Short mmCIF file of C-alpha atoms and ligand atoms in Angstrom, two decimals:
data_model
loop_
_atom_site.label_atom_id
_atom_site.label_comp_id
_atom_site.label_asym_id
_atom_site.label_seq_id
_atom_site.Cartn_x
_atom_site.Cartn_y
_atom_site.Cartn_z
CA UNK Q 1 134.21 149.67 59.28
CA UNK Q 2 135.77 150.63 55.90
CA UNK Q 3 139.69 150.18 56.40
CA UNK Q 4 140.17 154.08 56.71
CA UNK Q 5 137.73 156.65 57.38
CA UNK Q 6 138.31 160.28 57.08
CA UNK Q 7 135.49 162.55 59.39
CA UNK Q 8 134.88 165.89 58.23
CA UNK Q 9 132.79 167.86 60.57
CA UNK Q 10 131.57 171.55 60.93
CA UNK Q 11 128.79 173.98 60.63
CA UNK Q 12 126.59 174.78 57.52
CA UNK Q 13 128.29 176.35 54.51
CA UNK Q 14 131.74 175.59 55.53
CA UNK Q 15 132.15 173.84 52.00
CA UNK Q 16 132.12 170.33 53.93
CA UNK Q 17 130.47 168.37 50.98
CA UNK Q 18 132.33 169.88 48.14
CA UNK Q 19 135.68 169.37 49.91
CA UNK Q 20 135.05 166.02 51.01
CA UNK Q 21 134.01 164.88 47.51
CA UNK Q 22 137.13 166.18 45.73
CA UNK Q 23 139.47 164.82 48.85
CA UNK Q 24 137.81 161.23 48.32
CA UNK Q 25 138.20 161.51 44.33
CA UNK Q 26 142.08 162.49 45.20
CA UNK Q 27 142.62 159.76 47.58
CA UNK Q 28 140.66 157.08 45.64
CA UNK Q 29 137.99 156.85 48.46
CA UNK Q 30 134.33 156.84 48.58
CA UNK Q 31 132.30 160.17 49.69
CA UNK Q 32 129.54 159.84 52.18
CA UNK Q 33 127.20 163.12 52.76
CA UNK Q 34 125.55 162.20 56.00
CA UNK Q 35 123.42 165.37 55.88
CA UNK Q 36 121.92 163.99 52.41
CA UNK Q 37 120.59 160.75 54.30
CA UNK Q 38 119.22 163.31 57.04
CA UNK Q 39 117.55 165.44 54.20
CA UNK Q 40 116.12 162.26 52.34
CA UNK Q 41 114.53 161.02 55.41
CA UNK Q 42 113.00 164.69 56.01
CA UNK Q 43 111.81 164.63 52.82
CA UNK Q 44 110.06 161.29 52.85
CA UNK Q 45 108.61 162.26 56.32
CA UNK Q 46 107.43 165.61 54.95
CA UNK Q 47 105.80 163.56 51.85
CA UNK Q 48 104.31 161.10 54.47
CA UNK Q 49 102.90 164.00 56.81
CA UNK Q 50 105.01 162.66 59.59
CA UNK Q 51 107.62 165.57 60.57
CA UNK Q 52 107.59 164.99 64.23
CA UNK Q 53 107.15 161.30 64.81
CA UNK Q 54 110.53 159.58 65.49
CA UNK Q 55 109.20 155.72 65.13
CA UNK Q 56 107.25 156.31 62.26
CA UNK Q 57 109.76 158.06 60.48
CA UNK Q 58 112.31 155.12 61.28
CA UNK Q 59 109.29 152.65 60.20
CA UNK Q 60 109.08 154.43 56.94
CA UNK Q 61 112.55 154.74 56.30
CA UNK Q 62 112.89 151.04 56.44
CA UNK Q 63 109.76 150.41 54.28
CA UNK Q 64 110.47 152.69 51.84
CA UNK Q 65 113.28 152.32 52.10
CA UNK Q 66 115.52 155.44 52.44
CA UNK Q 67 119.23 154.58 51.54
CA UNK Q 68 122.50 155.92 49.98
CA UNK Q 69 123.52 153.90 47.11
CA UNK Q 70 126.98 153.58 46.25
CA UNK Q 71 127.49 155.01 42.80
CA UNK Q 72 131.19 155.97 41.72
CA UNK Q 73 132.78 158.25 44.10
CA UNK Q 74 129.71 159.21 45.81
CA UNK Q 75 126.59 157.57 47.53
CA UNK Q 76 123.38 158.84 46.20
CA UNK Q 77 120.09 159.57 48.31
CA UNK Q 78 117.33 157.42 47.43
CA UNK Q 79 113.68 157.32 48.27
CA UNK Q 80 111.75 154.14 47.14
CA UNK Q 81 114.47 153.54 44.62
CA UNK Q 82 114.33 157.37 43.35
CA UNK Q 83 117.32 159.66 43.25
CA UNK Q 84 116.58 162.43 45.41
CA UNK Q 85 119.65 164.60 45.20
CA UNK Q 86 118.05 167.62 43.88
CA UNK Q 87 114.74 167.42 46.15
CA UNK Q 88 116.45 167.23 49.19
CA UNK Q 89 117.63 170.69 48.61
CA UNK Q 90 114.43 172.27 48.60
CA UNK Q 91 113.73 174.98 51.21
CA UNK Q 92 110.87 172.95 52.79
CA UNK Q 93 113.51 170.25 53.50
CA UNK Q 94 116.09 172.64 54.82
CA UNK Q 95 113.74 174.16 57.20
CA UNK Q 96 112.71 170.74 58.83
CA UNK Q 97 115.51 168.72 58.52
CA UNK Q 98 117.24 169.87 61.74
CA UNK Q 99 114.13 169.23 63.92
CA UNK Q 100 114.20 165.72 62.34
CA UNK Q 101 117.74 165.18 62.95
CA UNK Q 102 117.37 165.88 66.61
CA UNK Q 103 115.19 163.03 67.23
CA UNK Q 104 117.37 160.07 68.76
CA UNK Q 105 115.65 157.11 67.11
CA UNK Q 106 116.22 158.93 63.72
CA UNK Q 107 119.95 159.54 64.56
CA UNK Q 108 120.52 155.73 65.41
CA UNK Q 109 119.06 154.71 62.20
CA UNK Q 110 121.14 157.18 60.16
CA UNK Q 111 124.45 156.07 61.95
CA UNK Q 112 123.54 152.29 61.39
CA UNK Q 113 123.14 153.14 57.83
CA UNK Q 114 126.20 155.41 57.69
CA UNK Q 115 128.38 152.61 59.25
CA UNK Q 116 126.92 150.00 56.80
CA UNK Q 117 127.64 152.36 53.69
CA UNK Q 118 131.22 152.57 54.74
CA UNK Q 119 131.92 149.01 55.34
CA UNK Q 120 130.77 148.34 51.82
CA UNK Q 121 133.95 150.58 50.60
CA UNK Q 122 136.89 148.69 49.49
CA UNK Q 123 139.30 151.32 50.29
CA UNK Q 124 137.83 154.11 52.58
CA UNK Q 125 135.58 156.94 52.62
CA UNK Q 126 135.65 160.55 53.47
CA UNK Q 127 132.49 161.37 55.52
CA UNK Q 128 130.96 164.68 55.98
CA UNK Q 129 128.59 165.86 58.85
CA UNK Q 130 127.96 167.17 62.37
CA UNK Q 131 129.08 164.04 64.52
CA UNK Q 132 130.95 161.76 62.55
CA UNK Q 133 134.30 162.28 64.78
CA UNK Q 134 132.26 162.43 67.91
CA UNK Q 135 129.61 159.90 67.63
CA UNK Q 136 129.62 157.85 64.68
CA UNK Q 137 133.04 156.98 63.79
CA UNK Q 138 135.10 157.93 67.16
CA UNK Q 139 137.81 155.74 65.73
CA UNK Q 140 138.11 157.36 62.53
CA UNK Q 141 141.88 157.38 61.25
CA UNK Q 142 141.50 161.20 60.62
CA UNK Q 143 139.36 163.74 62.14
CA UNK Q 144 139.15 167.53 60.67
CA UNK Q 145 136.65 169.94 62.09
CA UNK Q 146 136.35 172.46 59.13
CA UNK Q 147 135.00 175.93 59.91
CA UNK Q 148 134.95 179.39 58.25
CA UNK Q 149 133.44 182.82 59.52
CA UNK Q 150 129.89 183.21 59.68
CA UNK Q 151 130.17 186.00 56.98
CA UNK Q 152 132.23 183.71 54.60
CA UNK Q 153 130.04 180.63 55.19
CA UNK Q 154 126.89 182.67 53.71
CA UNK Q 155 128.55 184.05 50.84
CA UNK Q 156 129.52 180.40 49.95
CA UNK Q 157 126.37 179.08 50.44
CA UNK Q 158 124.72 182.02 48.38
CA UNK Q 159 127.23 181.15 45.60
CA UNK Q 160 126.48 177.56 45.58
CA UNK Q 161 122.87 177.77 45.37
CA UNK Q 162 122.78 180.58 43.06
CA UNK Q 163 120.82 182.65 44.98
CA UNK Q 164 120.80 186.44 44.97
CA UNK Q 165 124.26 187.16 45.97
CA UNK Q 166 123.47 190.79 46.93
CA UNK Q 167 124.09 192.11 50.61
CA UNK Q 168 120.62 191.48 51.40
CA UNK Q 169 120.56 188.18 49.81
CA UNK Q 170 123.68 187.17 51.86
CA UNK Q 171 121.97 188.22 55.07
CA UNK Q 172 119.24 186.10 54.71
CA UNK Q 173 121.19 183.07 53.92
CA UNK Q 174 123.41 183.75 56.99
CA UNK Q 175 120.41 184.19 59.20
CA UNK Q 176 119.25 180.68 58.10
CA UNK Q 177 122.70 179.09 58.24
CA UNK Q 178 122.81 180.42 61.98
CA UNK Q 179 119.51 179.35 62.94
CA UNK Q 180 120.42 175.85 61.50
CA UNK Q 181 123.81 175.90 63.35
CA UNK Q 182 122.23 177.02 66.81
CA UNK Q 183 119.52 174.29 66.33
CA UNK Q 184 122.51 171.74 65.66
CA UNK Q 185 125.05 173.13 68.35
CA UNK Q 186 122.25 172.91 71.51
CA UNK Q 187 120.47 169.81 70.57
CA UNK Q 188 120.88 167.28 73.37
CA UNK Q 189 121.99 164.29 71.39
CA UNK Q 190 125.15 164.25 69.24
CA UNK Q 191 125.57 168.01 68.95
CA UNK Q 192 127.76 169.74 66.56
CA UNK Q 193 131.12 169.83 68.10
CA UNK Q 194 134.80 169.31 67.26
CA UNK Q 195 135.89 166.02 68.84
CA UNK Q 196 138.92 166.69 71.14
CA UNK Q 197 141.34 164.70 69.01
CA UNK Q 198 140.06 166.67 65.97
CA UNK Q 199 142.24 169.17 63.79
CA UNK Q 200 140.60 172.44 63.40
CA UNK Q 201 140.81 173.95 60.00
CA UNK Q 202 139.92 177.58 59.45
CA UNK Q 203 139.19 177.89 55.70
CA UNK Q 204 137.78 181.57 55.77
CA UNK Q 205 140.99 182.83 53.89
CA UNK Q 206 141.44 179.62 51.87
CA UNK Q 207 140.36 179.06 48.38
CA UNK Q 208 138.27 176.06 47.60
CA UNK Q 209 141.48 174.32 46.29
CA UNK Q 210 143.55 175.37 49.23
CA UNK Q 211 141.14 173.99 51.69
CA UNK Q 212 140.92 170.67 49.59
CA UNK Q 213 144.95 170.54 49.65
CA UNK Q 214 145.01 171.27 53.47
CA UNK Q 215 142.39 168.28 53.98
CA UNK Q 216 144.45 165.91 51.57
CA UNK Q 217 148.12 166.51 53.17
CA UNK Q 218 146.62 165.83 56.83
CA UNK Q 219 144.80 162.86 55.47
CA UNK Q 220 148.12 161.59 53.60
CA UNK Q 221 150.25 162.58 56.85
CA UNK Q 222 148.07 160.23 59.06
CA UNK Q 223 147.20 157.49 56.46
CA UNK Q 224 150.75 157.48 55.62
CA UNK Q 225 151.81 156.76 59.36
CA UNK Q 226 148.95 154.16 59.63
CA UNK Q 227 150.02 152.38 56.36
O1 LIG B 1 125.17 170.92 53.69
P1 LIG B 1 124.36 171.85 54.91
O2 LIG B 1 125.53 172.51 55.46
O3 LIG B 1 123.48 172.60 54.60
O4 LIG B 1 123.83 170.75 55.61
P2 LIG B 1 123.96 169.35 55.53
O5 LIG B 1 125.21 168.49 55.98
O6 LIG B 1 122.96 168.80 54.47
O7 LIG B 1 122.76 169.02 57.03
C1 LIG B 1 121.41 168.84 57.17
C2 LIG B 1 121.41 168.79 58.50
O8 LIG B 1 121.34 167.61 58.74
C3 LIG B 1 122.11 169.78 59.57
O9 LIG B 1 121.82 171.08 59.56
C4 LIG B 1 121.92 168.81 60.74
O10 LIG B 1 120.83 169.29 61.42
C5 LIG B 1 121.66 167.20 60.08
N1 LIG B 1 122.89 166.67 60.23
C6 LIG B 1 123.12 166.02 61.57
O11 LIG B 1 122.57 166.12 62.47
N2 LIG B 1 124.27 165.26 62.01
C7 LIG B 1 124.91 164.93 60.49
N3 LIG B 1 126.30 163.97 60.71
C8 LIG B 1 124.93 165.42 59.47
C9 LIG B 1 123.83 166.22 59.10
#
């Protein structure tokens, strides 16, 4: 694995990816958004009309291929060499991704890709997801479980995707986040949960920059003591 791995897990809309990105920049690390790989795989499966067939989805991922390509700080999701950063945020992908991510062969393939991508980075990586500290990198240098109230997460996600930020709009986003959190937390394989040795950080009353600073401080404290 990369010399240092910072695992940032948590539910949808907690701001994991945006936080992980800025933390990685501050530390001189790479940033891997593991959800982007599940989304890219789901996009490829939808386009090939294979949404529920695990073995064929994994075969497709290998042949196309679906991958994360290191580009500067981040790793860009690609399908057959095409950047799919925007397409993976489409509603049809968001609606299907938790079902695809619940398939064990899909998870094994993604985990191997994540480990390979992390190993490629010379300094270290910040990886955000649902099972990074519990399953993918149980030996991670730092594990943080980032959470926030359902209401706050729905507000953040509404602003992020520039959707209708009215009360009704936020309620709709919240229902979607709740549906995905329930699916991700109750699945049989690698459910969303904090590792026993993770530091739980509740960002409900923190600004984005305060949240970033809190993660950087925790990371530096542990990295410093490992140096
Ligand atoms: O950014 P958002 O919170 O919307 O979710 P994401 O990080 O893009 O992840 C999309 C979906 O991928 C999640 O709802 C999970 O079903 C799945 N996922 C997972 O199972 N394990 C991970 N390590 C990351 C994502």
